[in-house]
PDB file of C-alpha atoms in Angstrom:
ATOM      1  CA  UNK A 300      -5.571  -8.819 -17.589  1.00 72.00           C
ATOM      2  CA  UNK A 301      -2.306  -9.064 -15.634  1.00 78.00           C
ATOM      3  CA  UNK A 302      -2.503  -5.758 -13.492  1.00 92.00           C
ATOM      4  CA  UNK A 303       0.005  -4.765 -11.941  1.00 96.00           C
ATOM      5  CA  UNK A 304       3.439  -6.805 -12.580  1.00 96.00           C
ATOM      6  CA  UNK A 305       7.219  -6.294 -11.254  1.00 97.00           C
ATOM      7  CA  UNK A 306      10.445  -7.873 -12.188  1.00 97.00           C
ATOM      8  CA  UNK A 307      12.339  -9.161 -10.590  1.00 96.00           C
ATOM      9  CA  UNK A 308      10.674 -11.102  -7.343  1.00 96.00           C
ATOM     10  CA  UNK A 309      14.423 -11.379  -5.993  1.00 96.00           C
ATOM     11  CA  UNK A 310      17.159  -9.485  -5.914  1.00 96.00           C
ATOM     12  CA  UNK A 311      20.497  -9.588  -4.137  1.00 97.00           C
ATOM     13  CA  UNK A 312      22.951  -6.730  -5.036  1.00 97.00           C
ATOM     14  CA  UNK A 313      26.533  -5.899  -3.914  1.00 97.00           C
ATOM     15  CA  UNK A 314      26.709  -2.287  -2.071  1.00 97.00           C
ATOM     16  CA  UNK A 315      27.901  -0.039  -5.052  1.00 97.00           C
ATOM     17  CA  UNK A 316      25.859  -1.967  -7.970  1.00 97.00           C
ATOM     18  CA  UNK A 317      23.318  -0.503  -9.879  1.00 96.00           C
ATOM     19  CA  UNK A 318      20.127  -2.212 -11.243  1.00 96.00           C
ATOM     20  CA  UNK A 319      16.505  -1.080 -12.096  1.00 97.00           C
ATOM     21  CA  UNK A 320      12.839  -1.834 -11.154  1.00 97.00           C
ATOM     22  CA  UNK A 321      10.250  -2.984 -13.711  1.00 97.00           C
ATOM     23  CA  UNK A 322       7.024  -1.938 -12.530  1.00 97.00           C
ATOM     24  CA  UNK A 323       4.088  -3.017 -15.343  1.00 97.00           C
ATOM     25  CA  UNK A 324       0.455  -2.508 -15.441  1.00 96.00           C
ATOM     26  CA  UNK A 325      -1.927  -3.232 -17.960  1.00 94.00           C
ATOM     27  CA  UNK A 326      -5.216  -0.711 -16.915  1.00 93.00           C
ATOM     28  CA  UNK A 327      -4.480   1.954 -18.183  1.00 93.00           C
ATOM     29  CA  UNK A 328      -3.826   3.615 -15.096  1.00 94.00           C
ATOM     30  CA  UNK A 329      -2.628   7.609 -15.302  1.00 93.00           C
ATOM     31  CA  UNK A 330      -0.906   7.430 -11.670  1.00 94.00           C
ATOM     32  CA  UNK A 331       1.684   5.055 -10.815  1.00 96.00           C
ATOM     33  CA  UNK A 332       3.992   4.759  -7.998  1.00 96.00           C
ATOM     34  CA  UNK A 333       7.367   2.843  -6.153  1.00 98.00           C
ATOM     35  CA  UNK A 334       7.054   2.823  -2.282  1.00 97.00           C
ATOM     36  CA  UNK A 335       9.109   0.719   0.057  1.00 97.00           C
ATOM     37  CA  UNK A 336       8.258  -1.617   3.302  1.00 96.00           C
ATOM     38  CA  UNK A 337      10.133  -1.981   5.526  1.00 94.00           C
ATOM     39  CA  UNK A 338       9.679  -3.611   9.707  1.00 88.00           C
ATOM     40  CA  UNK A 339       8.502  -1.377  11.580  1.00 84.00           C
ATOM     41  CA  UNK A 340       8.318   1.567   9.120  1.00 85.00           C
ATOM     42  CA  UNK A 341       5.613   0.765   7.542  1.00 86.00           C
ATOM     43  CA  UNK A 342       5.019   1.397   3.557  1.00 94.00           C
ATOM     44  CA  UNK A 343       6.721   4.622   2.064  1.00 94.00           C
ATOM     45  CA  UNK A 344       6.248   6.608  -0.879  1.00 95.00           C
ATOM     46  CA  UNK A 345       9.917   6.857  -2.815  1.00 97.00           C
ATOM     47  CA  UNK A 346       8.273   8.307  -5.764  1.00 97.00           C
ATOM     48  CA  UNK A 347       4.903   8.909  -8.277  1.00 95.00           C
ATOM     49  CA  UNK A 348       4.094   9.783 -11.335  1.00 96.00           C
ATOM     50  CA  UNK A 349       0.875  11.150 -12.723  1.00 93.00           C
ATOM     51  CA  UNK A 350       1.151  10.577 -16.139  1.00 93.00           C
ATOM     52  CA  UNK A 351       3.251   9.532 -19.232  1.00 95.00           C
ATOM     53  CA  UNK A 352       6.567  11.472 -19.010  1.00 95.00           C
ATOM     54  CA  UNK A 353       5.720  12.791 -15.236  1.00 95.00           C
ATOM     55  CA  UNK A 354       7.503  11.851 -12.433  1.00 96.00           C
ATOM     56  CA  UNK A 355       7.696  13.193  -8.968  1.00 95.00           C
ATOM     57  CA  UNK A 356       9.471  12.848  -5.066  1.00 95.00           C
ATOM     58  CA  UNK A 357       7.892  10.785  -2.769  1.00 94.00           C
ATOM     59  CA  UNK A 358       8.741  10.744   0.955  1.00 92.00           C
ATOM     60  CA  UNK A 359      11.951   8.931   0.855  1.00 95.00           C
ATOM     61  CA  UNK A 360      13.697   9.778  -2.470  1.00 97.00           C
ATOM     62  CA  UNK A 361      16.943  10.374  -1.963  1.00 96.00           C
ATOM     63  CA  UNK A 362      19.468   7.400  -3.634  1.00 96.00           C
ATOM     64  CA  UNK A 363      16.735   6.344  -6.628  1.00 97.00           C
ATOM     65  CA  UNK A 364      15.627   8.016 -10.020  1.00 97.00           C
ATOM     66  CA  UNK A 365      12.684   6.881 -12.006  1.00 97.00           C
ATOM     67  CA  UNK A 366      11.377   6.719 -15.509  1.00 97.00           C
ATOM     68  CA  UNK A 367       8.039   6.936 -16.484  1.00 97.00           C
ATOM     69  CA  UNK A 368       8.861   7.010 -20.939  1.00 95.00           C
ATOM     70  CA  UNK A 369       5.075   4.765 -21.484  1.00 96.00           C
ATOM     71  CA  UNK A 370       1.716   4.709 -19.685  1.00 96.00           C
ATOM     72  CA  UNK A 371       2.678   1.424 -18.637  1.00 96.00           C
ATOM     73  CA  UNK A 372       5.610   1.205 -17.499  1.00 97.00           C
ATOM     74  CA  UNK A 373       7.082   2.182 -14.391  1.00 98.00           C
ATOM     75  CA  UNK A 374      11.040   2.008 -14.170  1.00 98.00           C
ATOM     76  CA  UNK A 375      12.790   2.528 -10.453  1.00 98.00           C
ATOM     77  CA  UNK A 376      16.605   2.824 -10.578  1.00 97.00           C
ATOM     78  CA  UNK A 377      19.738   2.262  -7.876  1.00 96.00           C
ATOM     79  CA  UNK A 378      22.684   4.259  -9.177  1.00 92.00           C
ATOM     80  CA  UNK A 379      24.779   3.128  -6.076  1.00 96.00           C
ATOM     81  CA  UNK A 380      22.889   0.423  -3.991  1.00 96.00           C
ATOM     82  CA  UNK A 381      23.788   0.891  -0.314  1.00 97.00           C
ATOM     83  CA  UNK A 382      22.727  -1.579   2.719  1.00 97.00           C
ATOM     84  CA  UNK A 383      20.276   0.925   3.785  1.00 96.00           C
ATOM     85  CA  UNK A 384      18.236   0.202   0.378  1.00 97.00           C
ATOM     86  CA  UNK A 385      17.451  -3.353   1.516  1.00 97.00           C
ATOM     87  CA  UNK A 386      13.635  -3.322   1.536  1.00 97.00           C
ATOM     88  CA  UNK A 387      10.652  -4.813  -0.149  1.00 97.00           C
ATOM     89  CA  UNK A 388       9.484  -2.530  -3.324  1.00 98.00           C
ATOM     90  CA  UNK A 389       6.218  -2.744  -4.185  1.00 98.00           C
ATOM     91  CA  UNK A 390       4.099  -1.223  -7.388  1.00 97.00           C
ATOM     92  CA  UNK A 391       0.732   0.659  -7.872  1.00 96.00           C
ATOM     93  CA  UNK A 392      -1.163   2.274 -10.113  1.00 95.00           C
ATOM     94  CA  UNK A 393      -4.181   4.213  -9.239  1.00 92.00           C
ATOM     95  CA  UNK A 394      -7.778   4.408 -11.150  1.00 82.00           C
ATOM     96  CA  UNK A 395     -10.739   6.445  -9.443  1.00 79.00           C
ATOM     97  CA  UNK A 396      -9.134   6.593  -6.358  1.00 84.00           C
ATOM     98  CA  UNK A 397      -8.232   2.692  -5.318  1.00 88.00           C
ATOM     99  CA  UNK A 398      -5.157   1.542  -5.737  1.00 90.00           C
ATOM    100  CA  UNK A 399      -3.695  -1.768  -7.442  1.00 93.00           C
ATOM    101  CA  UNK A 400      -0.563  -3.362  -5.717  1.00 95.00           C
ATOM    102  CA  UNK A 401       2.104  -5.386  -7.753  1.00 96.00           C
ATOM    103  CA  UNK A 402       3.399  -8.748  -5.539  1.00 96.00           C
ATOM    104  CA  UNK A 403       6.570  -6.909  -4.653  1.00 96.00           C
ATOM    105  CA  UNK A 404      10.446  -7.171  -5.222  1.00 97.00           C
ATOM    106  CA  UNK A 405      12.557  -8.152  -2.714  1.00 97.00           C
ATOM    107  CA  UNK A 406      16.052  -6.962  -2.774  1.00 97.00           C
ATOM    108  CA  UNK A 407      18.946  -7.220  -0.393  1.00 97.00           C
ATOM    109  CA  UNK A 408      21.964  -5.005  -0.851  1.00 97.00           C
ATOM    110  CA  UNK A 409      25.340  -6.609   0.951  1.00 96.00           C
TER     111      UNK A 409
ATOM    112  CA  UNK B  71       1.159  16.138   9.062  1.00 87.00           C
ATOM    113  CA  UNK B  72      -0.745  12.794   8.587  1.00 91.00           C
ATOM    114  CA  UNK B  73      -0.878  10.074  10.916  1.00 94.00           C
ATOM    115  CA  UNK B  74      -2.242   6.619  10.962  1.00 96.00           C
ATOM    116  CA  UNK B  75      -1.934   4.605  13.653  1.00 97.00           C
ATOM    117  CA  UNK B  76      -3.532   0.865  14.075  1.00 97.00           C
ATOM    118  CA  UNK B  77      -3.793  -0.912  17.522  1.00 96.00           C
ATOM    119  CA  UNK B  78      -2.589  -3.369  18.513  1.00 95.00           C
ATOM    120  CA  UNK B  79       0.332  -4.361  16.296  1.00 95.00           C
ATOM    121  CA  UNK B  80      -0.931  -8.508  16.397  1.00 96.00           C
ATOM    122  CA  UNK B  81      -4.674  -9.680  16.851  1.00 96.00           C
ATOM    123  CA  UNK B  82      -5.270 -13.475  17.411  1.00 97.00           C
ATOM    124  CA  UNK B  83      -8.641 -15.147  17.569  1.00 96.00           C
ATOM    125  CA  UNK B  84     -10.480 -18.133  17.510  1.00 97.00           C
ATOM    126  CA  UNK B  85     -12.413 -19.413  14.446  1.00 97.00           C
ATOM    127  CA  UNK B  86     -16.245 -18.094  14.193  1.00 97.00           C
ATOM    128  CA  UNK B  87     -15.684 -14.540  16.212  1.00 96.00           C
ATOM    129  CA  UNK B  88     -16.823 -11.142  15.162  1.00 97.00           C
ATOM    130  CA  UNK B  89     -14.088  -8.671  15.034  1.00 96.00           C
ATOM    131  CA  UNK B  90     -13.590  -5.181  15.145  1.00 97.00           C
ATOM    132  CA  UNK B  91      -9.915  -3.540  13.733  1.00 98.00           C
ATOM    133  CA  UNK B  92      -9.464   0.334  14.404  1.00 97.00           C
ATOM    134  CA  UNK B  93      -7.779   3.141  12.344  1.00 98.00           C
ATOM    135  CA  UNK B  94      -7.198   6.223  13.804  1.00 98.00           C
ATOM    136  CA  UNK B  95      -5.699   9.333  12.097  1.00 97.00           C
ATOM    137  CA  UNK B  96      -4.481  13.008  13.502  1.00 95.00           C
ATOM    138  CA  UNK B  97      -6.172  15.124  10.667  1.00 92.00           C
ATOM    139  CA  UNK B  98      -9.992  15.063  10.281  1.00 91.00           C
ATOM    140  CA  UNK B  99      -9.648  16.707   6.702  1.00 91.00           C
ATOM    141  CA  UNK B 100      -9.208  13.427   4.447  1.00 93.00           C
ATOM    142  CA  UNK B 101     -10.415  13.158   1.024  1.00 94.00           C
ATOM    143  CA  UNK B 102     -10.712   9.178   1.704  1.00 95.00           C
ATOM    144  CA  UNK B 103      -9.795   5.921   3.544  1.00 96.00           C
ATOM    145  CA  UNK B 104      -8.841   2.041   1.921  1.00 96.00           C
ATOM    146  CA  UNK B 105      -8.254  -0.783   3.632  1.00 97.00           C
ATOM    147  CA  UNK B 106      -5.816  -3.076   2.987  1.00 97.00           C
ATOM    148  CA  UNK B 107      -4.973  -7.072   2.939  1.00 98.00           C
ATOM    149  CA  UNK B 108      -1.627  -8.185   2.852  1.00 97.00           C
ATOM    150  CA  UNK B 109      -0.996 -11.899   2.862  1.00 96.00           C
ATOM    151  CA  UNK B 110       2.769 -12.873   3.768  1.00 92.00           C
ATOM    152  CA  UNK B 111       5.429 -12.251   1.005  1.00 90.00           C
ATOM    153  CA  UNK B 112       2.773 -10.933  -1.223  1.00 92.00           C
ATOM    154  CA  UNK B 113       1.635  -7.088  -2.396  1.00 93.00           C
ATOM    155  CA  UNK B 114      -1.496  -5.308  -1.131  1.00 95.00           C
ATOM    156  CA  UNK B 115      -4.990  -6.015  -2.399  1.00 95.00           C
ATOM    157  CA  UNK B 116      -8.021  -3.207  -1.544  1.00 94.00           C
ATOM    158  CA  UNK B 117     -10.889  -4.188   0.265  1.00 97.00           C
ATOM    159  CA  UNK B 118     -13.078  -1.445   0.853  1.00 96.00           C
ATOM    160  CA  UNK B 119     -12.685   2.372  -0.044  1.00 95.00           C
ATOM    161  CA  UNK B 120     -15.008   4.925   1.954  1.00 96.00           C
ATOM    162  CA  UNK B 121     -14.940   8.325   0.517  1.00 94.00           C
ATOM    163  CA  UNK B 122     -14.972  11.316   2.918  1.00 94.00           C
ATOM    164  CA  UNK B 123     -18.520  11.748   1.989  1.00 93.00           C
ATOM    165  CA  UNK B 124     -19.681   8.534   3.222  1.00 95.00           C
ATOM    166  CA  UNK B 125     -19.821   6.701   6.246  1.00 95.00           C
ATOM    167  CA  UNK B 126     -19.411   2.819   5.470  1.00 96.00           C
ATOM    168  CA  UNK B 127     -18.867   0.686   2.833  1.00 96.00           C
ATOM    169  CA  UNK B 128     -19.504  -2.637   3.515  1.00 97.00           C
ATOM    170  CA  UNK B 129     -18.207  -6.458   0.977  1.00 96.00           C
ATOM    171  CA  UNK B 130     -19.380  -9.679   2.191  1.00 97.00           C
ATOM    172  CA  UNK B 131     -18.297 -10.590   5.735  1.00 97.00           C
ATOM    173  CA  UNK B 132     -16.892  -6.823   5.650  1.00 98.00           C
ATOM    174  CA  UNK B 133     -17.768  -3.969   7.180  1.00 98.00           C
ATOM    175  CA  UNK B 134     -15.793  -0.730   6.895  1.00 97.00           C
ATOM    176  CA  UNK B 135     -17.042   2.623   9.234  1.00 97.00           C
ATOM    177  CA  UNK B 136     -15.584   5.982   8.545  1.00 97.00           C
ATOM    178  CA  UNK B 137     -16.464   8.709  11.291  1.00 96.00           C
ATOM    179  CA  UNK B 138     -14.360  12.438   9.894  1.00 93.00           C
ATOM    180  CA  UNK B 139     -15.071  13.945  13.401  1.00 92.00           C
ATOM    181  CA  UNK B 140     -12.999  11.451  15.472  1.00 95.00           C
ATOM    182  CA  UNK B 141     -10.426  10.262  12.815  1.00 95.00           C
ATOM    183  CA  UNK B 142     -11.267   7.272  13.271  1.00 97.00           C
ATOM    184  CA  UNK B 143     -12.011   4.113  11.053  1.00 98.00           C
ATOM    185  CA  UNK B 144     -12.961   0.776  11.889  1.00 98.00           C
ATOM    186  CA  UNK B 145     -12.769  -2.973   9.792  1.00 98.00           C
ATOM    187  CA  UNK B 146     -15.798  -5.313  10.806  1.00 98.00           C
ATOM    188  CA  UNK B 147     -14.725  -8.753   9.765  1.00 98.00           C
ATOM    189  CA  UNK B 148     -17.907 -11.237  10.236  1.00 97.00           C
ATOM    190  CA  UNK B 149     -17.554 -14.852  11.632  1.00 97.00           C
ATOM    191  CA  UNK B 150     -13.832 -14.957  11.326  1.00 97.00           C
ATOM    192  CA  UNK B 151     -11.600 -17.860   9.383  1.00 97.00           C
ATOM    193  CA  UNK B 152      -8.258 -19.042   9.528  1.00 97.00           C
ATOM    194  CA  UNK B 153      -8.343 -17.803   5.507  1.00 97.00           C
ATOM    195  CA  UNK B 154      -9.041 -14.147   7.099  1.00 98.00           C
ATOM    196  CA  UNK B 155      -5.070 -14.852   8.729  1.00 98.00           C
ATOM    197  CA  UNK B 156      -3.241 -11.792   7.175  1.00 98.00           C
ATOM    198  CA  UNK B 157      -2.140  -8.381   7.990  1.00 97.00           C
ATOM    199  CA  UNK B 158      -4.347  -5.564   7.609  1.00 98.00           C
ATOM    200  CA  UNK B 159      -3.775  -1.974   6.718  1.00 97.00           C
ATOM    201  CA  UNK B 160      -5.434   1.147   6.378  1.00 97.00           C
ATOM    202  CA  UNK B 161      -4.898   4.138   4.407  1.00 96.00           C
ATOM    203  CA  UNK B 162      -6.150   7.518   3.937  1.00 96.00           C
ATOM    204  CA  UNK B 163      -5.944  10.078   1.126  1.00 93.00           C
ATOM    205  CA  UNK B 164      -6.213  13.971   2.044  1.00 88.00           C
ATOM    206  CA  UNK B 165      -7.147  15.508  -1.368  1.00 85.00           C
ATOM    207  CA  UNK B 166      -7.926  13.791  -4.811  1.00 81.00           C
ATOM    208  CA  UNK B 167      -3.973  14.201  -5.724  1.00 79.00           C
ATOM    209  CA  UNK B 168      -2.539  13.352  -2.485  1.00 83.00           C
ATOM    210  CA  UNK B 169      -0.702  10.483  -1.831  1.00 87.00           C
ATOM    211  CA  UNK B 170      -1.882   7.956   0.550  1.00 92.00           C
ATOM    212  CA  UNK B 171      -0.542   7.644   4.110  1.00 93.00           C
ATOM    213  CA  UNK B 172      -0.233   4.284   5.199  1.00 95.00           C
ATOM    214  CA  UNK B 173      -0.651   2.622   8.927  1.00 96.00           C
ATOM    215  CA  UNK B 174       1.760   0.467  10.226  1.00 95.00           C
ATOM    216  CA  UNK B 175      -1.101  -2.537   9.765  1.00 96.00           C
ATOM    217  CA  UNK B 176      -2.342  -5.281  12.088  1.00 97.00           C
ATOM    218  CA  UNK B 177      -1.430  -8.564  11.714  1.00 96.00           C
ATOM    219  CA  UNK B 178      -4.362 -10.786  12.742  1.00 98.00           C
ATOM    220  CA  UNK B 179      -4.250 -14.356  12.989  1.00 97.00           C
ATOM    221  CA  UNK B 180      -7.701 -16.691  13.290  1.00 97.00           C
ATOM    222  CA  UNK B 181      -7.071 -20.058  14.966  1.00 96.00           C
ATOM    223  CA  UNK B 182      -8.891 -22.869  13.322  1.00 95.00           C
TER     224      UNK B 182
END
């Protein structure tokens, strides 16, 4: 039982570049979700999904899409990385209320 | 709207001490409250989860309080260790479909 996995762990992107987000869980979870942390900002909901072919906007959605085609998987996507996206991206799924945390991506747009 | 707030930013203490971290959030109507540990450069793992219905939850050396009226929560960490270094974080939930709004998380550090 893996839980929740991402790839990559490290990322570093040119501003304009486009790459996606592999978020993986094995539980069987319904609800899944991408947030971002950031100094000082604390962590922030980008988007969710509740369900297989579901997704929805988070907080801060504006510059990424997702794709939710299996229970499993998660996908985040950068059309057009820009500096501002520089953040840590982290995972979760949820299952009767507590949620599961993936180790994170790091990514760094120049 | 939602939020959580956790004072003081940094927490350092010597080995052995009993230890209180507070929560506080604006709206009294949550559905429930998690706390957090985050060690450096790694995700979040759940500690405890109180549900709006209870009023503490309590793992090991951990002791989570939940009191609706006040909006406030506190994390009771027993006879503190250097392995309790990390940052923690608290989060509450306002309905069953909600998302979870996060604090900004206190980093506490236990000197050996």
């Amino acid at each position: 039982n893996a839980g929740v996995t991402q790839t990559p762990k490290f990322r570093v992107l040119k501003t304009g570049q486009s790459m996606t987000l592999l978020c993986a869980q094995d539980m069987n979870h319904e609800y899944m979700y991408w947030y971002r942390q950031d100094p000082g900002m604390g962590l922030r909901l980008i988007h969710y999904s509740v369900g297989e072919g579901t997704t929805a906007k988070g907080e801060v959605p504006d510059g990424y899409n997702v794709s939710r085609l299996k229970k499993q998987n998660f996908l985040l996507g950068l059309e057009s990385a820009a500096p501002s996206q520089t953040s840590v991206y982290f995972c979760a799924s949820t299952q009767l209320d507590t949620q599961y945390f993936g180790p994170g991506t790091r990514l760094t747009v120049l | 709207k939602q939020e959580v707030t956790q004072i003081p930013a940094a927490l350092s203490v010597p080995e052995g001490e009993n230890l209180v971290l507070n929560c506080s959030f604006t709206d009294s109507a949550i559905y429930n409250l998690q706390w957090f540990r985050q060690d450096p450069g790694k995700g979040l793992t759940s500690l405890l989860l109180i549900q709006s219905s209870q009023r503490e939850q309590t793992s090991g050396r951990l002791n989570a309080s939940l009191d609706k009226s006040s909006g406030r929560s506190t994390l009771y960490i027993a006879a503190s260790q250097p392995g309790d270094s990390a940052t923690y974080l608290c989060a509450v939930k306002a309905g069953a479909n909600s998302k979870l709004t996060f604090g900004k998380g206190i980093t506490l550090s236990v000197r050996p």
